[in-house]
Amino acid sequence: MNYQLDGKRVWVAGHRGMVGGATARRLASEGCEVITAGRDVVDLTRQSEVEAFLKDARLDAIVMAAAKVGGILANDTKPAEFLYENLMIEANIVAAAHENDVDRFLFLGSSCIYPKFAPQPIPEDALLTGPLEATNEWYAIAKIAGIKLAQAYRKQYGRDYISAMPTNLYGPGDNFDLQSSHVMPAIIRKAHQAKLNGDKTITVWGTGTPRREFLHAEDCADALVFLLKSYSGYEHVNVGSGEDVTILELTQLVCEVVGFEGEIVHDLSKPDGTPRKLMSADRLRGMGWAPRIGLREGIAQTYDWFLANQERWQ
Ligand code: GFB
């Protein structure tokens, strides 16, 4: 597969999000015309608005980075929003892409699609082999439906629609709201605040023992462009760093980078979530792609971005 992006019209759905933003920036060096549209232009949960937008947009390809996303607590407490909004967004876009003859569609899922107790590192074919993790089953079901939509349009209509499954992502443009964020921005913000306050402790949710794999959003964007150009197939592809750490190890590393030297304490009223979700990186590595940004370097860069943008969360 060698899909030429040069001269193509490529819509990044969700360009205001962390991954969508990084993907739009990464695509800018590919010679294609990057199309973006905010919620004021098209509400992706509204079928008629999506249909009208795609009818006029004359697209060649779509990167589907638009989604209702959040960390463990948001997923656990807003199941209806996570299931409904994600189902609507992806169904509206896939159907309208087919209707308007869009050649390429890249769907973004999540590593939480895999069973709670999947073998580690998790191979792509572990999908639908066991029960999901309860804190995020709603989001996971919506993302599994998205993979199946891409496969169904390939099977029934011969559409070249593909799916990528990114691991836990972080980087500039992340959400640092402590109630709805993922762990990385939460810990960066908490460590920074504790340092400023001169606090003796920082509180992390759960036991600190769950293991998570982290990938910088810019590495993810690079992998997505790589797949858009070079992958065509029915099966989804994992996008990860191939390495994981415990939440405690992550917290220690963030504290080092931020310069907070106090003690780490645990809020055991908060959930741990799945014990481990390290994805197998073999398929993507086998195609010739590898990440470039190490965890410490990525955290430092993200902390710098937070320092420059922190008024957004005050
Ligand atoms: O990143 P996170 O919210 O999501 O949490 P998941 C990862 C781990 O970090 C959990 C712990 O064990 C949390 O309990 N943690 C510790 C914290 N302190 C904090 C904190 O201050 N904030 C947060 N948020 N976590 C999400 C899914 O799961 O991952 C989504 O819910 C999606 O559906 C996403 O798949 C990538 O990795 O547990």
CSV table of C-alpha atoms and ligand atoms in Angstrom, one decimal:
chain,number,residue,atom,x,y,z
A,1,MET,CA,0.0,0.0,0.0
A,2,ASN,CA,1.4,3.4,-1.0
A,3,TYR,CA,-1.3,6.0,-0.6
A,4,GLN,CA,-0.1,9.4,-1.7
A,5,LEU,CA,-1.2,12.2,0.5
A,6,ASP,CA,0.2,14.9,-1.8
A,7,GLY,CA,-2.5,17.1,-3.1
A,8,LYS,CA,-5.3,15.3,-1.2
A,9,ARG,CA,-8.0,16.8,0.9
A,10,VAL,CA,-7.7,15.3,4.4
A,11,TRP,CA,-10.2,16.1,7.1
A,12,VAL,CA,-8.9,15.7,10.7
A,13,ALA,CA,-12.1,15.3,12.7
A,14,GLY,CA,-11.5,16.4,16.3
A,15,HIS,CA,-8.6,18.8,15.5
A,16,ARG,CA,-9.1,20.7,18.7
A,17,GLY,CA,-8.3,17.6,20.8
A,18,MET,CA,-4.8,16.5,21.7
A,19,VAL,CA,-4.4,13.8,19.1
A,20,GLY,CA,-6.4,15.5,16.4
A,21,GLY,CA,-4.3,18.7,16.9
A,22,ALA,CA,-1.0,16.8,16.7
A,23,THR,CA,-2.2,14.9,13.6
A,24,ALA,CA,-3.3,18.1,11.8
A,25,ARG,CA,0.2,19.6,12.5
A,26,ARG,CA,1.9,16.4,11.4
A,27,LEU,CA,-0.1,16.2,8.1
A,28,ALA,CA,0.9,19.7,7.3
A,29,SER,CA,4.3,18.4,6.1
A,30,GLU,CA,2.7,15.9,3.7
A,31,GLY,CA,1.7,18.2,1.0
A,32,CYS,CA,-2.0,17.6,1.5
A,33,GLU,CA,-4.7,20.1,2.3
A,34,VAL,CA,-5.7,19.7,5.9
A,35,ILE,CA,-9.4,20.3,6.5
A,36,THR,CA,-10.7,21.2,9.9
A,37,ALA,CA,-14.1,22.2,11.2
A,38,GLY,CA,-15.0,23.2,14.8
A,39,ARG,CA,-18.3,22.3,16.6
A,40,ASP,CA,-19.6,25.7,15.5
A,41,VAL,CA,-19.4,24.4,11.9
A,42,VAL,CA,-20.5,20.8,12.4
A,43,ASP,CA,-21.9,19.0,15.4
A,44,LEU,CA,-20.6,15.5,14.8
A,45,THR,CA,-23.4,13.9,16.9
A,46,ARG,CA,-26.0,15.3,14.4
A,47,GLN,CA,-26.4,13.1,11.4
A,48,SER,CA,-27.9,15.9,9.2
A,49,GLU,CA,-25.0,18.3,10.0
A,50,VAL,CA,-22.4,15.6,9.2
A,51,GLU,CA,-24.1,14.7,6.0
A,52,ALA,CA,-24.3,18.3,4.9
A,53,PHE,CA,-20.6,18.9,5.8
A,54,LEU,CA,-19.3,15.9,3.9
A,55,LYS,CA,-21.4,16.6,0.9
A,56,ASP,CA,-19.7,20.0,0.4
A,57,ALA,CA,-16.2,19.0,1.7
A,58,ARG,CA,-15.0,16.9,-1.3
A,59,LEU,CA,-12.7,14.8,0.9
A,60,ASP,CA,-10.2,12.2,-0.1
A,61,ALA,CA,-9.4,11.0,3.4
A,62,ILE,CA,-10.5,11.3,7.0
A,63,VAL,CA,-8.6,10.8,10.2
A,64,MET,CA,-11.3,10.2,12.9
A,65,ALA,CA,-9.8,11.7,16.0
A,66,ALA,CA,-13.1,13.1,17.3
A,67,ALA,CA,-14.4,11.5,20.4
A,68,LYS,CA,-15.8,12.1,23.8
A,69,VAL,CA,-12.8,11.2,26.0
A,70,GLY,CA,-11.8,11.2,29.6
A,71,GLY,CA,-9.9,9.5,32.4
A,72,ILE,CA,-11.1,6.7,34.6
A,73,LEU,CA,-13.5,8.7,36.8
A,74,ALA,CA,-15.2,10.5,33.8
A,75,ASN,CA,-15.6,7.1,32.1
A,76,ASP,CA,-17.0,5.5,35.2
A,77,THR,CA,-19.5,8.3,36.1
A,78,LYS,CA,-20.7,9.3,32.7
A,79,PRO,CA,-21.5,6.0,30.9
A,80,ALA,CA,-24.4,7.4,28.9
A,81,GLU,CA,-22.4,10.3,27.4
A,82,PHE,CA,-19.4,8.1,26.6
A,83,LEU,CA,-21.5,5.4,24.9
A,84,TYR,CA,-24.0,7.6,23.1
A,85,GLU,CA,-21.8,10.4,21.8
A,86,ASN,CA,-19.1,8.1,20.6
A,87,LEU,CA,-21.5,5.8,18.8
A,88,MET,CA,-23.2,8.8,17.1
A,89,ILE,CA,-20.0,10.5,16.0
A,90,GLU,CA,-18.4,7.4,14.4
A,91,ALA,CA,-21.6,6.1,12.8
A,92,ASN,CA,-22.5,9.5,11.3
A,93,ILE,CA,-19.0,10.0,9.9
A,94,VAL,CA,-18.5,6.5,8.5
A,95,ALA,CA,-21.8,6.4,6.7
A,96,ALA,CA,-21.4,9.9,5.3
A,97,ALA,CA,-17.8,9.0,4.2
A,98,HIS,CA,-19.1,6.0,2.2
A,99,GLU,CA,-22.1,8.0,0.8
A,100,ASN,CA,-19.6,10.7,-0.5
A,101,ASP,CA,-17.0,8.3,-1.9
A,102,VAL,CA,-14.2,9.2,0.6
A,103,ASP,CA,-11.3,6.8,-0.4
A,104,ARG,CA,-9.6,6.5,3.0
A,105,PHE,CA,-10.9,6.6,6.5
A,106,LEU,CA,-8.7,6.0,9.6
A,107,PHE,CA,-10.6,5.3,12.8
A,108,LEU,CA,-9.0,5.8,16.2
A,109,GLY,CA,-9.9,3.4,19.0
A,110,SER,CA,-8.3,2.8,22.4
A,111,SER,CA,-6.4,0.1,24.2
A,112,CYS,CA,-9.4,-0.2,26.6
A,113,ILE,CA,-11.2,-2.2,23.8
A,114,TYR,CA,-9.3,-5.3,25.0
A,115,PRO,CA,-10.5,-7.7,27.8
A,116,LYS,CA,-9.6,-6.7,31.4
A,117,PHE,CA,-7.5,-9.8,31.7
A,118,ALA,CA,-6.0,-10.0,28.2
A,119,PRO,CA,-2.6,-11.6,27.7
A,120,GLN,CA,0.2,-9.1,28.0
A,121,PRO,CA,1.5,-7.6,25.8
A,122,ILE,CA,-1.9,-7.6,24.2
A,123,PRO,CA,-2.0,-8.8,20.6
A,124,GLU,CA,-4.6,-7.4,18.2
A,125,ASP,CA,-6.5,-10.7,18.1
A,126,ALA,CA,-7.3,-10.5,21.8
A,127,LEU,CA,-10.3,-8.3,20.9
A,128,LEU,CA,-13.6,-9.8,22.0
A,129,THR,CA,-12.1,-12.8,23.8
A,130,GLY,CA,-13.2,-11.8,27.3
A,131,PRO,CA,-15.1,-9.4,29.6
A,132,LEU,CA,-14.2,-5.7,29.6
A,133,GLU,CA,-12.9,-3.5,32.4
A,134,ALA,CA,-16.0,-2.2,34.2
A,135,THR,CA,-14.8,1.4,34.6
A,136,ASN,CA,-14.6,2.0,30.8
A,137,GLU,CA,-16.8,-0.7,29.2
A,138,TRP,CA,-19.1,2.0,27.8
A,139,TYR,CA,-16.4,3.8,25.9
A,140,ALA,CA,-14.8,0.5,25.0
A,141,ILE,CA,-18.1,-0.8,23.4
A,142,ALA,CA,-18.4,2.4,21.4
A,143,LYS,CA,-14.8,2.0,20.2
A,144,ILE,CA,-15.3,-1.7,19.3
A,145,ALA,CA,-18.4,-0.6,17.3
A,146,GLY,CA,-16.2,1.9,15.4
A,147,ILE,CA,-13.7,-0.8,14.5
A,148,LYS,CA,-16.6,-3.0,13.3
A,149,LEU,CA,-18.1,-0.1,11.3
A,150,ALA,CA,-14.8,0.3,9.4
A,151,GLN,CA,-14.7,-3.5,8.8
A,152,ALA,CA,-18.3,-3.7,7.8
A,153,TYR,CA,-17.9,-1.0,5.1
A,154,ARG,CA,-14.8,-2.7,3.9
A,155,LYS,CA,-16.6,-6.1,3.8
A,156,GLN,CA,-19.9,-4.9,2.2
A,157,TYR,CA,-18.8,-2.1,0.0
A,158,GLY,CA,-15.0,-2.7,-0.5
A,159,ARG,CA,-14.1,0.6,1.3
A,160,ASP,CA,-10.5,1.1,2.3
A,161,TYR,CA,-11.4,2.0,5.9
A,162,ILE,CA,-8.9,1.1,8.6
A,163,SER,CA,-8.5,1.3,12.4
A,164,ALA,CA,-5.7,2.2,14.8
A,165,MET,CA,-5.7,1.5,18.6
A,166,PRO,CA,-3.6,4.0,20.4
A,167,THR,CA,-2.5,3.3,24.0
A,168,ASN,CA,-2.8,5.9,26.8
A,169,LEU,CA,-1.7,9.2,25.2
A,170,TYR,CA,-0.3,12.4,26.7
A,171,GLY,CA,1.3,15.6,25.5
A,172,PRO,CA,0.7,19.2,24.7
A,173,GLY,CA,-2.9,20.0,24.4
A,174,ASP,CA,-4.0,17.5,27.0
A,175,ASN,CA,-6.9,18.0,29.5
A,176,PHE,CA,-5.6,19.0,32.9
A,177,ASP,CA,-9.0,19.2,34.7
A,178,LEU,CA,-8.5,17.0,37.7
A,179,GLN,CA,-12.0,15.4,37.6
A,180,SER,CA,-12.0,14.5,34.0
A,181,SER,CA,-8.4,14.1,32.9
A,182,HIS,CA,-6.2,11.0,32.5
A,183,VAL,CA,-3.5,10.2,35.0
A,184,MET,CA,-0.5,11.9,33.3
A,185,PRO,CA,-1.9,15.5,33.2
A,186,ALA,CA,-3.5,15.0,36.7
A,187,ILE,CA,-0.1,14.0,38.2
A,188,ILE,CA,1.8,16.8,36.5
A,189,ARG,CA,-0.7,19.4,37.7
A,190,LYS,CA,-0.9,18.0,41.3
A,191,ALA,CA,2.9,17.8,41.6
A,192,HIS,CA,3.3,21.4,40.3
A,193,GLN,CA,0.6,22.6,42.7
A,194,ALA,CA,2.2,20.7,45.6
A,195,LYS,CA,5.6,22.2,44.8
A,196,LEU,CA,4.2,25.7,44.7
A,197,ASN,CA,2.2,25.2,48.0
A,198,GLY,CA,5.2,23.7,49.7
A,199,ASP,CA,3.0,20.6,50.5
A,200,LYS,CA,4.6,17.6,52.1
A,201,THR,CA,2.5,15.1,50.1
A,202,ILE,CA,0.9,14.5,46.8
A,203,THR,CA,-2.2,12.2,46.5
A,204,VAL,CA,-2.7,9.7,43.7
A,205,TRP,CA,-5.8,7.7,43.0
A,206,GLY,CA,-5.9,4.0,43.8
A,207,THR,CA,-3.1,1.7,44.9
A,208,GLY,CA,-0.4,2.9,42.4
A,209,THR,CA,0.1,-0.7,41.2
A,210,PRO,CA,-1.8,-0.7,37.9
A,211,ARG,CA,0.6,-0.6,34.9
A,212,ARG,CA,0.0,1.7,32.0
A,213,GLU,CA,1.8,2.2,28.6
A,214,PHE,CA,2.2,5.8,27.6
A,215,LEU,CA,2.8,7.3,24.1
A,216,HIS,CA,3.4,10.9,23.3
A,217,ALA,CA,0.6,12.4,21.1
A,218,GLU,CA,3.2,13.5,18.5
A,219,ASP,CA,4.5,10.0,18.2
A,220,CYS,CA,0.9,8.8,17.8
A,221,ALA,CA,0.2,11.4,15.1
A,222,ASP,CA,3.3,10.2,13.3
A,223,ALA,CA,2.1,6.6,13.5
A,224,LEU,CA,-1.4,7.6,12.2
A,225,VAL,CA,0.1,9.3,9.1
A,226,PHE,CA,2.3,6.3,8.6
A,227,LEU,CA,-0.7,4.0,8.6
A,228,LEU,CA,-2.8,6.3,6.4
A,229,LYS,CA,0.0,6.1,3.8
A,230,SER,CA,1.0,2.5,4.1
A,231,TYR,CA,-1.6,0.3,5.6
A,232,SER,CA,-4.7,-1.3,4.1
A,233,GLY,CA,-6.3,-4.2,5.9
A,234,TYR,CA,-9.3,-5.5,7.8
A,235,GLU,CA,-7.5,-5.9,11.1
A,236,HIS,CA,-6.9,-2.9,13.4
A,237,VAL,CA,-3.3,-2.0,14.4
A,238,ASN,CA,-2.0,-1.3,17.9
A,239,VAL,CA,-0.2,2.0,18.3
A,240,GLY,CA,1.9,2.1,21.5
A,241,SER,CA,5.4,2.5,22.9
A,242,GLY,CA,5.9,-1.1,23.8
A,243,GLU,CA,6.8,-0.3,27.4
A,244,ASP,CA,4.8,0.2,30.6
A,245,VAL,CA,5.3,1.5,34.1
A,246,THR,CA,3.3,1.4,37.3
A,247,ILE,CA,1.3,4.4,38.3
A,248,LEU,CA,3.6,4.8,41.3
A,249,GLU,CA,6.7,4.8,39.0
A,250,LEU,CA,5.0,7.3,36.7
A,251,THR,CA,4.3,9.5,39.7
A,252,GLN,CA,7.9,9.3,40.9
A,253,LEU,CA,9.1,10.3,37.4
A,254,VAL,CA,6.7,13.2,37.1
A,255,CYS,CA,7.7,14.4,40.6
A,256,GLU,CA,11.4,14.3,39.6
A,257,VAL,CA,10.7,16.3,36.4
A,258,VAL,CA,8.5,18.8,38.1
A,259,GLY,CA,10.8,19.1,41.1
A,260,PHE,CA,8.5,18.0,43.9
A,261,GLU,CA,10.2,16.0,46.6
A,262,GLY,CA,7.4,15.2,49.0
A,263,GLU,CA,5.7,11.9,49.8
A,264,ILE,CA,3.2,10.1,47.6
A,265,VAL,CA,0.0,9.0,49.3
A,266,HIS,CA,-2.9,7.0,48.0
A,267,ASP,CA,-6.6,7.7,47.8
A,268,LEU,CA,-8.0,4.2,47.9
A,269,SER,CA,-11.6,5.4,47.5
A,270,LYS,CA,-10.7,5.9,43.8
A,271,PRO,CA,-10.7,3.0,41.3
A,272,ASP,CA,-7.5,1.3,40.0
A,273,GLY,CA,-9.2,0.2,36.7
A,274,THR,CA,-7.6,-2.5,34.7
A,275,PRO,CA,-4.4,-4.0,36.3
A,276,ARG,CA,-2.3,-3.8,33.1
A,277,LYS,CA,-2.8,-2.9,29.5
A,278,LEU,CA,0.5,-3.1,27.6
A,279,MET,CA,-0.2,-3.6,23.9
A,280,SER,CA,1.9,-5.7,21.6
A,281,ALA,CA,3.8,-3.3,19.3
A,282,ASP,CA,4.9,-6.1,17.0
A,283,ARG,CA,2.5,-5.5,14.0
A,284,LEU,CA,3.4,-1.8,13.7
A,285,ARG,CA,7.1,-2.3,14.4
A,286,GLY,CA,7.0,-5.0,11.7
A,287,MET,CA,5.8,-2.5,9.2
A,288,GLY,CA,8.8,-0.2,10.1
A,289,TRP,CA,7.4,2.3,12.5
A,290,ALA,CA,8.9,3.2,16.0
A,291,PRO,CA,8.3,6.0,18.5
A,292,ARG,CA,10.9,8.7,19.0
A,293,ILE,CA,10.0,10.5,22.2
A,294,GLY,CA,11.1,8.9,25.5
A,295,LEU,CA,8.9,9.1,28.6
A,296,ARG,CA,11.0,11.5,30.6
A,297,GLU,CA,11.5,13.9,27.7
A,298,GLY,CA,7.8,13.7,26.9
A,299,ILE,CA,6.8,14.5,30.4
A,300,ALA,CA,9.2,17.5,30.5
A,301,GLN,CA,7.8,18.8,27.2
A,302,THR,CA,4.2,18.4,28.5
A,303,TYR,CA,5.1,20.1,31.8
A,304,ASP,CA,6.5,23.1,29.8
A,305,TRP,CA,3.2,23.2,27.8
A,306,PHE,CA,1.2,23.1,31.0
A,307,LEU,CA,3.2,26.0,32.5
A,308,ALA,CA,2.5,28.1,29.5
A,309,ASN,CA,-1.2,27.3,29.4
A,310,GLN,CA,-2.2,26.7,33.0
A,311,GLU,CA,-4.6,29.7,33.1
A,312,ARG,CA,-7.1,27.5,31.1
A,313,TRP,CA,-7.7,25.4,34.2
A,314,GLN,CA,-7.8,28.1,36.9
B,1,GFB,O1,-5.4,7.6,33.0
B,1,GFB,P1,-6.5,7.0,33.7
B,1,GFB,O2,-7.6,8.0,34.2
B,1,GFB,O3,-7.3,5.9,32.8
B,1,GFB,O4,-6.0,6.3,35.0
B,1,GFB,P2,-7.2,4.4,32.5
B,1,GFB,C1,-4.9,5.4,35.0
B,1,GFB,C2,-4.6,4.9,36.4
B,1,GFB,O5,-4.0,6.0,37.1
B,1,GFB,C3,-5.7,4.4,37.2
B,1,GFB,C4,-4.6,6.1,38.4
B,1,GFB,O6,-5.3,3.3,38.0
B,1,GFB,C5,-6.0,5.6,38.1
B,1,GFB,O7,-6.6,5.2,39.4
B,1,GFB,N1,-4.5,7.5,38.9
B,1,GFB,C6,-3.8,7.9,39.9
B,1,GFB,C7,-5.2,8.6,38.4
B,1,GFB,N2,-4.0,9.2,40.2
B,1,GFB,C8,-4.9,9.6,39.2
B,1,GFB,C9,-5.4,10.9,39.0
B,1,GFB,O8,-5.2,11.9,39.7
B,1,GFB,N3,-6.2,11.0,37.9
B,1,GFB,C10,-6.5,9.9,37.1
B,1,GFB,N4,-7.3,10.1,36.0
B,1,GFB,N5,-6.0,8.7,37.3
B,1,GFB,C11,-8.8,5.2,30.7
B,1,GFB,C12,-10.2,4.8,30.2
B,1,GFB,O9,-8.5,4.2,31.6
B,1,GFB,O10,-7.8,5.2,29.7
B,1,GFB,C13,-10.5,5.3,28.9
B,1,GFB,O11,-11.1,5.1,31.3
B,1,GFB,C14,-9.4,5.3,27.9
B,1,GFB,O12,-11.7,4.6,28.5
B,1,GFB,C15,-8.1,5.8,28.5
B,1,GFB,O13,-9.2,4.0,27.4
B,1,GFB,C16,-7.0,5.7,27.6
B,1,GFB,O14,-6.0,4.0,31.8
B,1,GFB,O15,-7.5,3.6,33.7
